[in-house]
mmCIF file of C-alpha atoms in Angstrom:
data_model
loop_
_atom_site.group_PDB
_atom_site.id
_atom_site.type_symbol
_atom_site.label_atom_id
_atom_site.label_comp_id
_atom_site.label_asym_id
_atom_site.label_seq_id
_atom_site.Cartn_x
_atom_site.Cartn_y
_atom_site.Cartn_z
ATOM 1 C CA THR A 774 -37.262 151.418 119.049
ATOM 2 C CA GLU A 775 -39.629 154.042 120.402
ATOM 3 C CA ILE A 776 -38.634 157.691 120.996
ATOM 4 C CA TYR A 777 -40.750 158.569 123.706
ATOM 5 C CA THR A 778 -41.854 156.745 126.965
ATOM 6 C CA LEU A 779 -45.652 156.049 127.474
ATOM 7 C CA SER A 780 -47.139 153.993 130.605
ATOM 8 C CA LEU A 781 -51.192 154.418 130.936
ATOM 9 C CA HIS A 782 -52.002 155.643 134.207
ATOM 10 C CA ASP A 783 -55.519 156.960 135.606
ATOM 11 C CA ALA A 784 -55.864 160.784 135.589
ATOM 12 C CA LEU A 785 -54.188 162.451 138.296
ATOM 13 C CA PRO A 786 -56.684 164.892 140.360
ATOM 14 C CA ILE A 787 -55.961 168.334 140.608
ATOM 15 C CA SER A 788 -56.240 169.968 143.505
ATOM 16 C CA THR A 789 -58.826 173.079 144.127
ATOM 17 C CA ALA A 790 -57.410 174.270 147.323
ATOM 18 C CA ALA A 791 -57.081 177.834 147.698
ATOM 19 C CA THR A 792 -53.383 178.902 148.064
ATOM 20 C CA PRO A 793 -53.018 181.894 150.042
ATOM 21 C CA ASN A 794 -51.194 185.457 149.666
ATOM 22 C CA LEU A 795 -50.021 184.761 146.074
ATOM 23 C CA PRO A 796 -50.776 187.297 143.128
ATOM 24 C CA LYS A 797 -53.530 185.446 140.534
ATOM 25 C CA TYR A 798 -53.992 185.155 136.843
ATOM 26 C CA LEU A 799 -57.293 186.293 134.849
ATOM 27 C CA GLY A 800 -59.775 182.881 134.195
ATOM 28 C CA MET A 801 -59.362 181.507 130.875
ATOM 29 C CA GLU A 802 -62.319 183.276 129.381
ATOM 30 C CA ASP A 803 -59.935 186.360 129.267
ATOM 31 C CA PHE A 804 -57.366 184.879 127.139
ATOM 32 C CA GLY A 805 -58.338 184.994 123.307
ATOM 33 C CA PHE A 806 -56.178 183.934 120.336
ATOM 34 C CA ILE A 807 -54.170 187.406 118.477
ATOM 35 C CA GLN A 808 -53.154 185.182 115.713
ATOM 36 C CA ASN A 809 -55.129 181.803 114.885
ATOM 37 C CA ASN A 810 -55.849 179.166 112.189
ATOM 38 C CA GLU A 811 -59.692 177.643 112.654
ATOM 39 C CA THR A 812 -59.628 175.699 109.552
ATOM 40 C CA VAL A 813 -56.899 173.037 110.765
ATOM 41 C CA CYS A 814 -58.917 170.673 111.679
ATOM 42 C CA SER A 815 -61.528 171.091 109.423
ATOM 43 C CA GLN A 816 -62.970 168.868 106.901
ATOM 44 C CA ILE A 817 -60.780 165.884 108.133
ATOM 45 C CA THR A 818 -63.533 162.352 107.788
ATOM 46 C CA SER A 819 -60.405 160.469 109.452
ATOM 47 C CA PRO A 820 -59.426 159.589 112.946
ATOM 48 C CA LEU A 821 -57.622 162.454 114.030
ATOM 49 C CA ILE A 822 -54.337 163.158 116.170
ATOM 50 C CA ILE A 823 -53.790 166.718 116.774
ATOM 51 C CA THR A 824 -50.560 167.690 118.137
ATOM 52 C CA VAL A 825 -50.609 170.758 120.100
ATOM 53 C CA ILE A 826 -46.367 172.013 120.763
ATOM 54 C CA HIS A 827 -45.287 174.371 123.005
ATOM 55 C CA SER A 828 -43.080 176.738 121.545
ATOM 56 C CA ALA A 829 -40.938 180.034 122.412
ATOM 57 C CA ARG A 830 -41.614 183.142 120.076
ATOM 58 C CA HIS A 831 -37.788 183.170 119.105
ATOM 59 C CA HIS A 832 -37.688 179.337 117.840
ATOM 60 C CA PHE A 833 -37.880 179.361 114.488
ATOM 61 C CA ALA A 834 -35.061 176.856 113.711
ATOM 62 C CA TYR A 835 -36.837 174.851 116.296
ATOM 63 C CA ARG A 836 -40.665 175.224 114.200
ATOM 64 C CA LYS A 837 -38.597 174.560 110.797
ATOM 65 C CA ALA A 838 -36.864 171.411 112.240
ATOM 66 C CA ILE A 839 -40.170 169.402 113.572
ATOM 67 C CA ARG A 840 -42.031 171.026 109.935
ATOM 68 C CA ASP A 841 -38.874 169.185 108.252
ATOM 69 C CA THR A 842 -39.148 165.804 109.890
ATOM 70 C CA TRP A 843 -41.961 164.317 112.245
ATOM 71 C CA GLY A 844 -43.955 167.462 111.438
ATOM 72 C CA SER A 845 -44.536 167.151 108.217
ATOM 73 C CA VAL A 846 -46.539 163.919 108.230
ATOM 74 C CA THR A 847 -50.109 164.658 107.876
ATOM 75 C CA ALA A 848 -51.421 160.900 107.435
ATOM 76 C CA HIS A 849 -50.372 157.651 108.295
ATOM 77 C CA LYS A 850 -52.537 154.075 108.013
ATOM 78 C CA THR A 851 -56.328 155.200 108.582
ATOM 79 C CA TRP A 852 -54.913 158.307 110.701
ATOM 80 C CA ALA A 853 -55.190 162.301 109.918
ATOM 81 C CA ILE A 854 -52.749 164.129 112.297
ATOM 82 C CA ARG A 855 -52.434 167.905 112.328
ATOM 83 C CA LYS A 856 -49.867 170.347 114.272
ATOM 84 C CA VAL A 857 -50.258 173.769 115.927
ATOM 85 C CA PHE A 858 -47.265 175.975 117.693
ATOM 86 C CA ILE A 859 -49.028 177.693 120.691
ATOM 87 C CA LEU A 860 -47.329 181.033 121.663
ATOM 88 C CA GLY A 861 -47.600 183.819 124.142
ATOM 89 C CA SER A 862 -47.632 187.668 123.186
ATOM 90 C CA GLN A 863 -44.929 190.370 124.262
ATOM 91 C CA ASN A 864 -46.081 192.703 126.534
ATOM 92 C CA VAL A 865 -44.426 195.928 126.534
ATOM 93 C CA GLU A 866 -45.375 196.594 130.398
ATOM 94 C CA VAL A 867 -43.558 193.586 130.884
ATOM 95 C CA ASP A 868 -40.871 193.468 128.753
ATOM 96 C CA GLY A 869 -40.180 197.326 128.590
ATOM 97 C CA PRO A 870 -40.201 199.431 125.881
ATOM 98 C CA GLU A 871 -36.698 198.918 125.371
ATOM 99 C CA ASN A 872 -36.893 195.317 125.366
ATOM 100 C CA TYR A 873 -40.271 195.170 122.733
ATOM 101 C CA ASN A 874 -39.438 193.493 119.685
ATOM 102 C CA ARG A 875 -41.550 194.116 116.590
ATOM 103 C CA THR A 876 -39.053 192.967 113.783
ATOM 104 C CA LEU A 877 -40.065 189.575 115.853
ATOM 105 C CA ASP A 878 -43.695 190.388 115.872
ATOM 106 C CA GLN A 879 -43.417 190.869 111.956
ATOM 107 C CA GLU A 880 -40.881 187.509 111.174
ATOM 108 C CA ILE A 881 -43.345 185.325 113.544
ATOM 109 C CA GLU A 882 -46.725 186.904 111.102
ATOM 110 C CA LYS A 883 -44.934 185.864 108.152
ATOM 111 C CA GLU A 884 -44.332 182.697 109.235
ATOM 112 C CA HIS A 885 -47.452 182.355 110.035
ATOM 113 C CA ILE A 886 -48.529 183.316 106.964
ATOM 114 C CA THR A 887 -46.313 180.614 105.173
ATOM 115 C CA HIS A 888 -47.394 177.714 107.339
ATOM 116 C CA GLY A 889 -50.696 178.301 109.005
ATOM 117 C CA ASP A 890 -49.656 176.941 112.223
ATOM 118 C CA ILE A 891 -48.802 179.111 114.811
ATOM 119 C CA ILE A 892 -51.358 179.841 117.293
ATOM 120 C CA ILE A 893 -50.424 183.323 119.663
ATOM 121 C CA SER A 894 -52.519 183.992 122.612
ATOM 122 C CA ASP A 895 -52.820 187.270 124.438
ATOM 123 C CA PHE A 896 -51.023 186.272 127.672
ATOM 124 C CA HIS A 897 -46.911 187.375 128.153
ATOM 125 C CA ASP A 898 -44.776 184.353 126.706
ATOM 126 C CA SER A 899 -42.722 183.629 129.655
ATOM 127 C CA TYR A 900 -41.296 180.193 131.511
ATOM 128 C CA ARG A 901 -43.367 181.121 134.275
ATOM 129 C CA ASN A 902 -46.352 181.338 132.377
ATOM 130 C CA LEU A 903 -46.228 177.964 130.651
ATOM 131 C CA THR A 904 -49.177 176.575 132.825
ATOM 132 C CA ILE A 905 -51.200 179.318 130.922
ATOM 133 C CA LYS A 906 -49.611 178.286 127.517
ATOM 134 C CA HIS A 907 -50.570 174.879 128.615
ATOM 135 C CA LEU A 908 -54.522 175.836 129.098
ATOM 136 C CA VAL A 909 -54.743 177.786 126.283
ATOM 137 C CA GLY A 910 -53.589 174.596 124.315
ATOM 138 C CA TYR A 911 -56.561 172.965 125.609
ATOM 139 C CA LYS A 912 -58.877 175.808 124.933
ATOM 140 C CA TRP A 913 -57.790 176.227 121.472
ATOM 141 C CA VAL A 914 -58.453 172.367 120.849
ATOM 142 C CA LEU A 915 -61.737 172.327 122.726
ATOM 143 C CA LYS A 916 -63.101 175.421 120.237
ATOM 144 C CA TYR A 917 -61.122 174.390 117.032
ATOM 145 C CA CYS A 918 -60.176 170.785 116.914
ATOM 146 C CA SER A 919 -62.703 169.151 119.569
ATOM 147 C CA SER A 920 -63.438 166.422 116.673
ATOM 148 C CA ALA A 921 -59.816 164.746 117.510
ATOM 149 C CA VAL A 922 -59.623 161.223 119.036
ATOM 150 C CA PHE A 923 -56.207 161.899 120.725
ATOM 151 C CA VAL A 924 -54.312 164.881 121.823
ATOM 152 C CA VAL A 925 -50.741 164.414 121.967
ATOM 153 C CA LYS A 926 -49.094 167.914 124.211
ATOM 154 C CA THR A 927 -45.137 168.186 123.343
ATOM 155 C CA ASP A 928 -42.443 170.773 123.487
ATOM 156 C CA ASP A 929 -40.774 171.956 120.362
ATOM 157 C CA ASP A 930 -37.071 170.706 121.455
ATOM 158 C CA MET A 931 -38.748 166.838 121.097
ATOM 159 C CA PHE A 932 -38.626 164.616 118.432
ATOM 160 C CA ILE A 933 -41.789 162.454 118.053
ATOM 161 C CA ASN A 934 -41.337 158.611 116.505
ATOM 162 C CA ILE A 935 -44.770 159.428 114.426
ATOM 163 C CA PHE A 936 -44.935 156.282 113.050
ATOM 164 C CA GLU A 937 -44.220 154.417 116.102
ATOM 165 C CA LEU A 938 -46.880 157.035 118.166
ATOM 166 C CA VAL A 939 -49.665 155.976 115.219
ATOM 167 C CA SER A 940 -48.961 152.065 116.090
ATOM 168 C CA HIS A 941 -49.267 152.687 119.518
ATOM 169 C CA LEU A 942 -52.590 154.636 119.369
ATOM 170 C CA SER A 943 -53.862 152.178 116.977
ATOM 171 C CA THR A 944 -53.206 148.770 119.024
ATOM 172 C CA LYS A 945 -52.791 150.096 122.432
ATOM 173 C CA LEU A 946 -55.365 152.885 123.154
ATOM 174 C CA TYR A 947 -57.641 152.985 120.695
ATOM 175 C CA ALA A 948 -60.496 153.685 121.174
ATOM 176 C CA PRO A 949 -59.736 155.778 124.117
ATOM 177 C CA ARG A 950 -61.381 156.175 127.572
ATOM 178 C CA PRO A 951 -62.848 159.657 128.137
ATOM 179 C CA ARG A 952 -60.617 160.161 131.175
ATOM 180 C CA GLN A 953 -57.404 158.984 129.754
ATOM 181 C CA ILE A 954 -53.649 160.223 129.987
ATOM 182 C CA SER A 955 -51.176 158.314 128.529
ATOM 183 C CA CYS A 956 -47.614 159.372 129.735
ATOM 184 C CA HIS A 957 -44.595 158.734 131.491
ATOM 185 C CA GLN A 958 -44.930 159.217 135.317
ATOM 186 C CA TRP A 959 -42.670 161.361 137.215
ATOM 187 C CA GLU A 960 -41.954 162.131 140.981
ATOM 188 C CA ASP A 961 -39.809 165.108 142.355
ATOM 189 C CA THR A 962 -39.382 167.443 144.888
ATOM 190 C CA PRO A 963 -39.529 171.187 144.640
ATOM 191 C CA LYS A 964 -36.765 173.546 144.005
ATOM 192 C CA ARG A 965 -35.777 175.674 146.405
ATOM 193 C CA TYR A 966 -32.658 177.362 145.607
ATOM 194 C CA GLY A 967 -31.429 180.362 143.893
ATOM 195 C CA SER A 968 -32.383 181.235 140.379
ATOM 196 C CA HIS A 969 -33.339 177.450 139.356
ATOM 197 C CA LYS A 970 -35.862 177.711 136.629
ATOM 198 C CA TRP A 971 -37.934 175.310 138.498
ATOM 199 C CA ARG A 972 -37.747 177.113 141.720
ATOM 200 C CA VAL A 973 -40.951 177.394 144.175
ATOM 201 C CA SER A 974 -41.459 179.124 147.138
ATOM 202 C CA HIS A 975 -42.978 177.420 150.400
ATOM 203 C CA ASP A 976 -45.570 180.074 149.846
ATOM 204 C CA GLU A 977 -46.502 178.901 146.425
ATOM 205 C CA TYR A 978 -46.396 175.056 147.318
ATOM 206 C CA SER A 979 -45.352 173.987 150.992
ATOM 207 C CA GLU A 980 -45.034 170.424 150.982
ATOM 208 C CA ASP A 981 -41.666 168.451 150.596
ATOM 209 C CA SER A 982 -42.754 166.873 147.314
ATOM 210 C CA TYR A 983 -45.065 166.494 144.708
ATOM 211 C CA PRO A 984 -47.877 164.069 144.222
ATOM 212 C CA PRO A 985 -46.629 161.651 141.101
ATOM 213 C CA PHE A 986 -47.390 163.797 137.866
ATOM 214 C CA CYS A 987 -47.054 163.497 133.738
ATOM 215 C CA VAL A 988 -43.686 164.414 132.331
ATOM 216 C CA GLY A 989 -44.389 167.577 130.126
ATOM 217 C CA ALA A 990 -41.950 166.829 127.663
ATOM 218 C CA ALA A 991 -44.910 164.701 125.925
ATOM 219 C CA TYR A 992 -48.025 163.053 126.696
ATOM 220 C CA ILE A 993 -51.288 161.560 125.149
ATOM 221 C CA THR A 994 -55.008 162.765 126.074
ATOM 222 C CA THR A 995 -58.407 163.330 124.563
ATOM 223 C CA PRO A 996 -60.522 165.889 124.138
ATOM 224 C CA ALA A 997 -63.063 165.158 126.854
ATOM 225 C CA ARG A 998 -59.718 164.995 129.542
ATOM 226 C CA SER A 999 -58.649 168.295 128.288
ATOM 227 C CA GLU A 1000 -62.168 170.065 128.868
ATOM 228 C CA GLU A 1001 -62.223 168.415 132.314
ATOM 229 C CA HIS A 1002 -58.520 169.790 133.252
ATOM 230 C CA THR A 1003 -60.151 173.276 131.881
ATOM 231 C CA SER A 1004 -62.979 172.784 133.877
ATOM 232 C CA GLU A 1005 -61.820 171.903 137.059
ATOM 233 C CA LEU A 1006 -59.243 174.895 137.128
ATOM 234 C CA GLN A 1007 -62.061 177.301 136.224
ATOM 235 C CA SER A 1008 -64.181 175.898 139.163
ATOM 236 C CA HIS A 1009 -61.149 177.457 141.518
ATOM 237 C CA HIS A 1010 -61.687 180.786 139.583
ATOM 238 C CA ASP A 1011 -58.731 181.775 138.904
ATOM 239 C CA ILE A 1012 -55.416 180.353 137.510
ATOM 240 C CA VAL A 1013 -52.229 180.566 139.759
#
């Protein structure tokens, strides 16, 4: 039984219409890597799948669960499989000195020394900054793992049947189209109320419904499409 739902769709265009009166973040070139492993994808001759996993800084148990299960698989059939966890950083100006957790930084550093799979970028790690985390993951793939055939994006609370995934890629998607995204497509409306974690104000997005979109819990794409996403947003100069 497949644990994920995938259906192939043409990539959805990204709107570049300006959004007035909203704060802007810096361009992608301003986000670097303050903890990294540049060799995750090096010296691999087999077709490569790289899994980019969004993780919260304090989710040590989640990352361990992945490493102990599906994340422990580094090869299946003719494929090489690698993974990285993408994290943001703490920001004393945002969090406040009283909330800055130096011990958390030290524990994450120890985790990375042991496993070598933690990538930290210098943006503030928060739920509202998941868009930046997403694009930082693309940036890492393009810089350090562009040889991958497929990029799998997922979250640290997802379980992927890695054997079914490889079978799916081998029989249905290989070889990939350059602009390919394989995902579960969804339709939804903006959440306008209270403190909902998905709340979007009318100033941020004025329409009554979103265009069809890929569910972010898991999808499959390619380095070429990742580069297009990044370039399209860069052409807008700022990331909202």
